[in-house]
Amino acid sequence: MVNAAVKPVPNGMHSLTPHLTCAGAAGAIDFYKKAFGAVELARLPGPDGKLMHAMVRIGDSALMLVDESPQCGLLGPKALKGSPVVVHLYVEDVDTTVARAVAAGARVTMPIADMFWGDRYGQLEDPFGHRWSVATHTRDLSPEEVRLGMATMDA
């Protein structure tokens, strides 16, 4: 039975929340604190010390984490030899954020550049194999301006 007094989306949460599986979720929390200024909200260790659930806030959004558990079918990107998922993060200063992430152990996979869609943008991989795109929005463009910008890339 649904309690009408309880909000379907809890306070402080958004409708969509990434939930990352990590080999070493506690280390991932430390990395996200150093790299992205994450604030730890919750940590639930299991009997073996591995995290059954954790949550951090980066900017205005929550990120959930769990340790790998092969017996439950939970494998991180390194065990899977990569991930097709990219977590996108908007920040005030992409250059500073990416430099901080690299200093914390991330690897740049796409150097930061001004993009045709109006963002200053780059990509990195964190030490746990998760891929991130990091951007600062710098220009508001119409769909036509974006199409023209994209067309000049191929020229």
Backbone as JSON, one array per atom type, in Angstrom:
{
  "sequence": "MVNAAVKPVPNGMHSLTPHLTCAGAAGAIDFYKKAFGAVELARLPGPDGKLMHAMVRIGDSALMLVDESPQCGLLGPKALKGSPVVVHLYVEDVDTTVARAVAAGARVTMPIADMFWGDRYGQLEDPFGHRWSVATHTRDLSPEEVRLGMATMDA",
  "N": [[0.83, -1.18, 0.0], [0.53, 2.24, -0.82], [1.74, 5.03, 0.84], [0.26, 8.03, 1.04], [1.33, 10.31, 2.2], [4.02, 10.12, 1.88], [6.59, 11.16, -0.24], [6.96, 10.25, -3.66], [9.41, 10.57, -4.95], [12.17, 10.98, -3.07], [13.05, 13.79, -0.94], [15.7, 15.86, -2.04], [16.54, 14.16, -4.0], [16.68, 13.21, -7.5], [14.74, 12.27, -10.39], [16.23, 10.47, -11.9], [19.02, 8.62, -11.09], [22.37, 7.85, -11.15], [23.85, 4.64, -10.48], [26.58, 3.17, -9.51], [28.66, 0.33, -9.92], [31.5, -0.78, -8.29], [34.85, -1.98, -8.08], [35.99, -1.86, -5.14], [34.46, 0.21, -3.72], [34.61, 1.97, -1.52], [37.07, 3.2, -1.92], [36.44, 4.46, -4.3], [34.6, 6.34, -3.4], [36.34, 7.99, -1.91], [37.95, 8.89, -4.03], [36.01, 10.32, -5.59], [35.4, 12.35, -3.81], [37.85, 13.78, -3.72], [38.25, 14.35, -6.47], [35.83, 15.46, -7.53], [34.63, 16.92, -5.54], [32.76, 15.55, -3.99], [30.26, 14.83, -1.54], [29.86, 12.71, 1.12], [26.95, 10.87, 1.76], [25.76, 8.5, 2.66], [26.62, 5.26, 3.91], [26.73, 1.85, 3.83], [28.08, -0.79, 5.05], [28.62, -4.27, 4.4], [28.68, -7.51, 6.07], [31.17, -8.5, 5.37], [32.67, -6.27, 5.03], [32.61, -5.06, 2.57], [30.94, -2.59, 0.6], [27.51, -2.47, 0.67], [25.76, -0.59, -0.03], [26.07, 2.8, -0.89], [26.1, 6.38, -0.9], [26.77, 9.43, -2.48], [26.88, 13.0, -2.86], [27.25, 14.99, -5.63], [27.68, 18.14, -6.69], [24.45, 19.12, -7.36], [23.37, 16.62, -7.35], [22.71, 13.16, -6.64], [24.76, 10.24, -6.33], [24.86, 6.85, -6.41], [26.58, 4.03, -5.03], [28.03, 0.75, -5.09], [29.81, -2.1, -3.94], [31.53, -4.49, -6.0], [29.97, -7.63, -6.59], [30.19, -10.58, -7.54], [28.65, -12.94, -7.18], [26.12, -11.94, -7.05], [25.8, -10.95, -9.53], [26.88, -8.47, -9.92], [29.17, -6.56, -11.41], [31.97, -4.49, -11.92], [33.26, -1.98, -14.25], [35.98, -2.62, -14.83], [36.18, -5.39, -14.41], [34.48, -6.14, -16.41], [35.86, -5.37, -18.57], [35.6, -2.76, -19.54], [33.16, -0.13, -20.13], [30.06, 0.8, -21.56], [28.83, 3.03, -20.71], [28.65, 6.49, -20.0], [29.05, 8.88, -17.54], [27.7, 12.02, -17.22], [28.83, 15.19, -16.22], [28.13, 18.38, -15.24], [29.9, 21.3, -14.46], [31.19, 24.21, -12.71], [33.74, 25.06, -13.58], [35.32, 23.52, -15.92], [38.0, 23.04, -16.65], [39.5, 23.29, -14.26], [38.23, 21.31, -12.72], [38.73, 18.92, -14.18], [41.52, 18.9, -14.08], [41.86, 18.56, -11.31], [40.67, 16.03, -11.03], [42.44, 14.46, -12.53], [44.77, 14.79, -11.02], [43.92, 13.36, -8.83], [43.9, 10.8, -9.81], [42.55, 10.13, -12.18], [42.29, 9.45, -15.74], [42.72, 11.25, -18.67], [40.67, 10.91, -21.44], [39.66, 12.24, -23.56], [40.73, 15.25, -24.55], [40.05, 18.49, -23.09], [38.02, 20.82, -24.78], [36.57, 23.57, -26.62], [33.32, 23.12, -27.64], [31.11, 22.55, -30.45], [28.45, 22.6, -29.69], [28.18, 24.34, -27.62], [29.41, 23.91, -25.17], [32.28, 23.76, -23.03], [34.31, 21.04, -22.94], [35.31, 17.75, -21.96], [36.61, 14.37, -21.63], [37.07, 11.69, -19.28], [38.52, 8.84, -17.6], [37.87, 7.24, -14.6], [39.79, 5.9, -11.78], [38.49, 3.5, -11.31], [37.43, 2.56, -13.58], [35.16, 3.77, -14.57], [33.61, 5.89, -16.91], [33.61, 9.36, -17.59], [32.11, 12.35, -18.71], [32.88, 15.71, -18.69], [31.82, 19.0, -18.28], [31.47, 22.54, -18.92], [28.96, 24.75, -19.48], [29.06, 27.15, -21.96], [27.96, 28.73, -23.98], [24.77, 29.65, -25.16], [23.01, 28.18, -27.69], [21.07, 28.07, -30.7], [19.13, 25.34, -32.13], [19.69, 25.33, -34.87], [22.14, 26.73, -35.0], [23.75, 24.89, -33.69], [23.59, 22.72, -35.5], [24.86, 23.91, -37.72], [27.4, 24.36, -36.62], [28.19, 21.71, -36.18], [28.27, 20.84, -38.83], [30.44, 22.28, -39.82], [32.53, 20.99, -38.65], [32.96, 18.69, -40.13], [33.94, 19.68, -42.44]],
  "CA": [[0.0, 0.0, 0.0], [1.28, 3.47, -0.94], [1.43, 6.04, 1.84], [0.1, 9.29, 0.32], [2.14, 11.34, 2.85], [5.41, 9.91, 1.49], [6.86, 11.6, -1.61], [7.47, 9.16, -4.49], [10.83, 10.85, -5.14], [12.54, 11.6, -1.8], [13.69, 15.11, -0.94], [17.12, 15.85, -2.37], [16.83, 13.23, -5.1], [16.11, 13.49, -8.81], [14.09, 11.08, -10.95], [17.24, 9.57, -12.44], [20.22, 8.64, -10.26], [23.33, 6.79, -11.49], [24.2, 3.69, -9.42], [27.79, 2.57, -10.06], [29.29, -0.82, -9.29], [32.94, -0.54, -8.27], [35.77, -2.84, -7.34], [36.55, -0.93, -4.16], [33.57, 1.37, -3.66], [35.1, 2.93, -0.53], [38.11, 3.97, -2.62], [35.77, 5.31, -5.28], [34.07, 7.49, -2.65], [37.47, 8.88, -1.64], [38.33, 9.52, -5.3], [35.0, 11.3, -5.98], [35.57, 13.5, -2.92], [39.02, 14.54, -4.17], [38.15, 14.77, -7.87], [34.62, 16.19, -7.88], [34.06, 17.58, -4.38], [31.62, 14.77, -3.51], [29.96, 14.8, -0.12], [29.3, 11.4, 1.45], [25.63, 10.92, 2.4], [25.39, 7.23, 3.28], [27.55, 4.14, 3.7], [26.2, 0.66, 4.48], [28.97, -1.93, 4.81], [28.12, -5.61, 4.69], [29.45, -8.24, 7.08], [32.54, -8.72, 4.89], [33.31, -4.97, 4.9], [32.29, -4.45, 1.28], [29.77, -1.71, 0.68], [26.26, -2.96, 0.08], [25.14, 0.62, -0.57], [26.65, 4.07, -0.48], [25.61, 7.48, -1.72], [27.44, 10.72, -2.37], [26.27, 14.09, -3.63], [28.18, 15.79, -6.43], [26.85, 19.26, -7.12], [23.07, 18.99, -6.85], [22.87, 15.29, -7.71], [23.18, 11.99, -5.9], [25.39, 9.13, -7.03], [24.89, 5.67, -5.56], [27.67, 3.11, -5.31], [28.02, -0.55, -4.45], [30.97, -2.92, -4.28], [31.29, -5.66, -6.86], [29.5, -8.86, -5.95], [29.97, -11.49, -8.67], [27.59, -13.89, -6.89], [24.84, -11.24, -7.31], [25.82, -10.43, -10.89], [27.34, -7.08, -9.92], [30.56, -6.44, -11.83], [32.37, -3.15, -12.34], [33.77, -1.88, -15.62], [37.26, -3.3, -15.03], [35.89, -6.82, -14.56], [33.8, -6.3, -17.69], [36.8, -4.87, -19.58], [35.1, -1.5, -20.08], [31.75, 0.2, -19.92], [29.5, 1.65, -22.61], [28.13, 4.14, -20.04], [29.4, 7.7, -19.64], [28.33, 9.74, -16.61], [27.96, 13.41, -17.61], [28.9, 16.08, -15.06], [28.3, 19.81, -15.49], [30.61, 21.97, -13.37], [31.45, 25.64, -12.9], [35.01, 25.26, -14.28], [35.73, 22.2, -16.4], [39.47, 22.9, -16.66], [39.93, 23.04, -12.88], [37.69, 20.02, -12.27], [39.46, 17.82, -14.83], [42.88, 18.88, -13.51], [41.74, 17.97, -9.97], [40.41, 14.6, -11.21], [43.69, 13.84, -12.99], [45.65, 14.75, -9.84], [43.39, 12.32, -7.93], [44.12, 9.49, -10.41], [41.8, 9.9, -13.42], [43.03, 9.51, -17.0], [41.99, 11.98, -19.72], [40.45, 10.13, -22.66], [39.36, 13.23, -24.59], [41.14, 16.54, -24.0], [39.05, 19.55, -23.0], [37.98, 21.74, -25.92], [35.31, 24.26, -26.84], [32.56, 22.29, -28.55], [30.16, 23.23, -31.33], [27.12, 22.67, -29.08], [28.16, 25.4, -26.63], [30.05, 23.53, -23.92], [33.7, 23.43, -22.94], [33.99, 19.65, -22.67], [36.34, 16.73, -22.07], [36.23, 13.08, -21.05], [38.11, 11.0, -18.52], [38.18, 7.56, -16.98], [38.32, 7.25, -13.22], [40.61, 4.72, -11.48], [37.65, 2.31, -11.15], [36.99, 2.18, -14.91], [33.97, 4.49, -15.0], [33.88, 6.98, -17.86], [32.94, 10.62, -17.24], [32.26, 13.54, -19.53], [32.83, 16.86, -17.78], [31.59, 20.17, -19.13], [30.94, 23.82, -18.47], [28.19, 25.36, -20.57], [29.63, 28.49, -22.2], [27.17, 29.49, -24.94], [23.44, 29.17, -25.52], [22.9, 28.16, -29.14], [19.83, 27.53, -31.25], [19.38, 24.07, -32.83], [20.3, 25.61, -36.18], [23.55, 27.06, -34.76], [24.42, 23.62, -33.36], [23.72, 21.98, -36.77], [25.9, 24.57, -38.51], [28.66, 24.07, -35.97], [28.52, 20.31, -36.45], [28.61, 20.72, -40.26], [31.77, 22.83, -40.07], [33.51, 20.0, -38.17], [33.25, 17.73, -41.18], [34.5, 20.38, -43.61]],
  "C": [[0.88, 1.24, 0.0], [0.79, 4.45, 0.11], [1.41, 7.39, 1.13], [0.94, 10.42, 0.92], [3.62, 11.24, 2.46], [5.58, 10.31, 0.03], [7.42, 10.43, -2.42], [8.95, 9.33, -4.85], [11.27, 11.58, -3.87], [13.17, 12.98, -1.96], [15.19, 14.96, -1.23], [17.5, 14.91, -3.5], [16.2, 13.74, -6.38], [15.5, 12.19, -9.33], [15.09, 10.03, -11.42], [18.51, 9.72, -11.62], [21.15, 7.52, -10.7], [23.64, 5.94, -10.26], [25.37, 2.87, -9.96], [28.25, 1.38, -9.23], [30.79, -0.65, -9.42], [33.67, -1.68, -7.59], [36.48, -1.91, -6.37], [35.73, 0.33, -4.05], [34.02, 2.4, -2.64], [36.2, 3.8, -1.14], [37.51, 4.9, -3.65], [35.18, 6.54, -4.58], [35.19, 8.48, -2.36], [37.9, 9.62, -2.91], [37.32, 10.61, -5.66], [35.02, 12.53, -5.08], [36.7, 14.39, -3.41], [38.8, 15.14, -5.55], [37.0, 15.73, -8.12], [33.98, 16.91, -6.7], [32.84, 16.86, -3.82], [31.5, 14.88, -2.0], [29.3, 13.45, 0.17], [27.99, 11.56, 2.22], [25.29, 9.65, 3.15], [26.44, 6.19, 2.95], [27.0, 2.96, 4.5], [27.12, -0.52, 4.16], [28.28, -3.24, 5.16], [29.01, -6.29, 5.71], [30.91, -8.46, 6.67], [33.3, -7.41, 4.7], [33.06, -4.3, 3.56], [31.02, -3.63, 1.41], [28.58, -2.32, -0.07], [25.5, -1.8, -0.55], [25.91, 1.81, -0.04], [26.06, 5.14, -1.39], [26.42, 8.73, -1.41], [26.63, 11.75, -3.15], [27.4, 14.82, -4.33], [27.35, 16.91, -7.03], [25.47, 19.1, -6.51], [22.5, 17.59, -7.05], [23.5, 14.19, -6.86], [23.81, 10.99, -6.85], [25.45, 7.98, -6.04], [26.01, 4.75, -6.0], [27.46, 1.81, -4.56], [29.31, -1.26, -4.84], [30.57, -4.05, -5.21], [30.84, -6.84, -6.01], [29.19, -9.84, -7.08], [28.83, -12.48, -8.43], [26.21, -13.28, -7.08], [24.78, -10.66, -8.71], [26.26, -8.98, -10.98], [28.83, -7.03, -10.22], [30.81, -5.01, -12.27], [32.97, -3.16, -13.72], [35.12, -2.57, -15.83], [37.07, -4.8, -15.21], [35.24, -7.11, -15.91], [34.66, -5.84, -18.87], [36.24, -3.64, -20.3], [33.62, -1.32, -19.8], [31.26, 1.07, -21.07], [28.85, 2.91, -22.03], [29.1, 5.27, -19.76], [28.51, 8.52, -18.71], [28.71, 11.18, -16.96], [27.86, 14.3, -16.39], [29.1, 17.51, -15.53], [28.91, 20.44, -14.25], [30.82, 23.44, -13.71], [32.69, 25.88, -13.76], [35.57, 23.9, -14.69], [37.24, 22.0, -16.34], [39.99, 22.57, -15.27], [39.47, 21.68, -12.41], [38.46, 18.87, -12.89], [40.88, 17.75, -14.29], [42.87, 18.24, -12.12], [41.5, 16.46, -10.07], [41.67, 13.86, -11.65], [44.67, 13.73, -11.82], [45.21, 13.66, -8.86], [43.51, 10.92, -8.52], [43.35, 9.18, -11.66], [42.74, 10.0, -14.62], [42.17, 10.22, -18.03], [41.89, 11.09, -20.94], [40.06, 11.01, -23.84], [39.71, 14.59, -24.0], [40.01, 17.57, -24.03], [39.17, 20.46, -24.22], [36.63, 22.45, -25.92], [34.56, 23.53, -27.93], [31.49, 23.08, -29.29], [28.78, 23.37, -30.7], [27.04, 23.67, -27.92], [28.74, 25.05, -25.28], [31.56, 23.5, -24.1], [33.68, 22.05, -22.3], [35.22, 18.77, -22.81], [35.84, 15.44, -21.45], [37.41, 12.48, -20.31], [37.59, 9.65, -18.05], [38.72, 7.59, -15.57], [39.1, 5.96, -12.92], [39.82, 3.42, -11.34], [37.04, 1.87, -12.47], [35.75, 2.89, -15.4], [34.38, 5.68, -15.85], [33.02, 8.19, -17.49], [33.15, 11.62, -18.37], [32.04, 14.71, -18.58], [32.74, 18.11, -18.64], [31.18, 21.39, -18.32], [30.22, 24.41, -19.67], [28.67, 26.8, -20.73], [28.81, 29.35, -23.14], [25.82, 28.84, -25.14], [23.3, 29.29, -27.03], [21.55, 27.61, -29.56], [20.15, 26.17, -31.89], [20.05, 24.29, -34.19], [21.79, 25.95, -36.01], [24.34, 25.79, -34.43], [24.62, 22.81, -34.64], [24.81, 22.59, -37.63], [27.28, 24.3, -37.93], [29.13, 22.65, -36.23], [28.95, 20.15, -37.92], [30.01, 21.26, -40.54], [32.87, 21.91, -39.54], [33.92, 19.06, -39.28], [33.92, 18.37, -42.4], [36.0, 20.37, -43.62]]
}
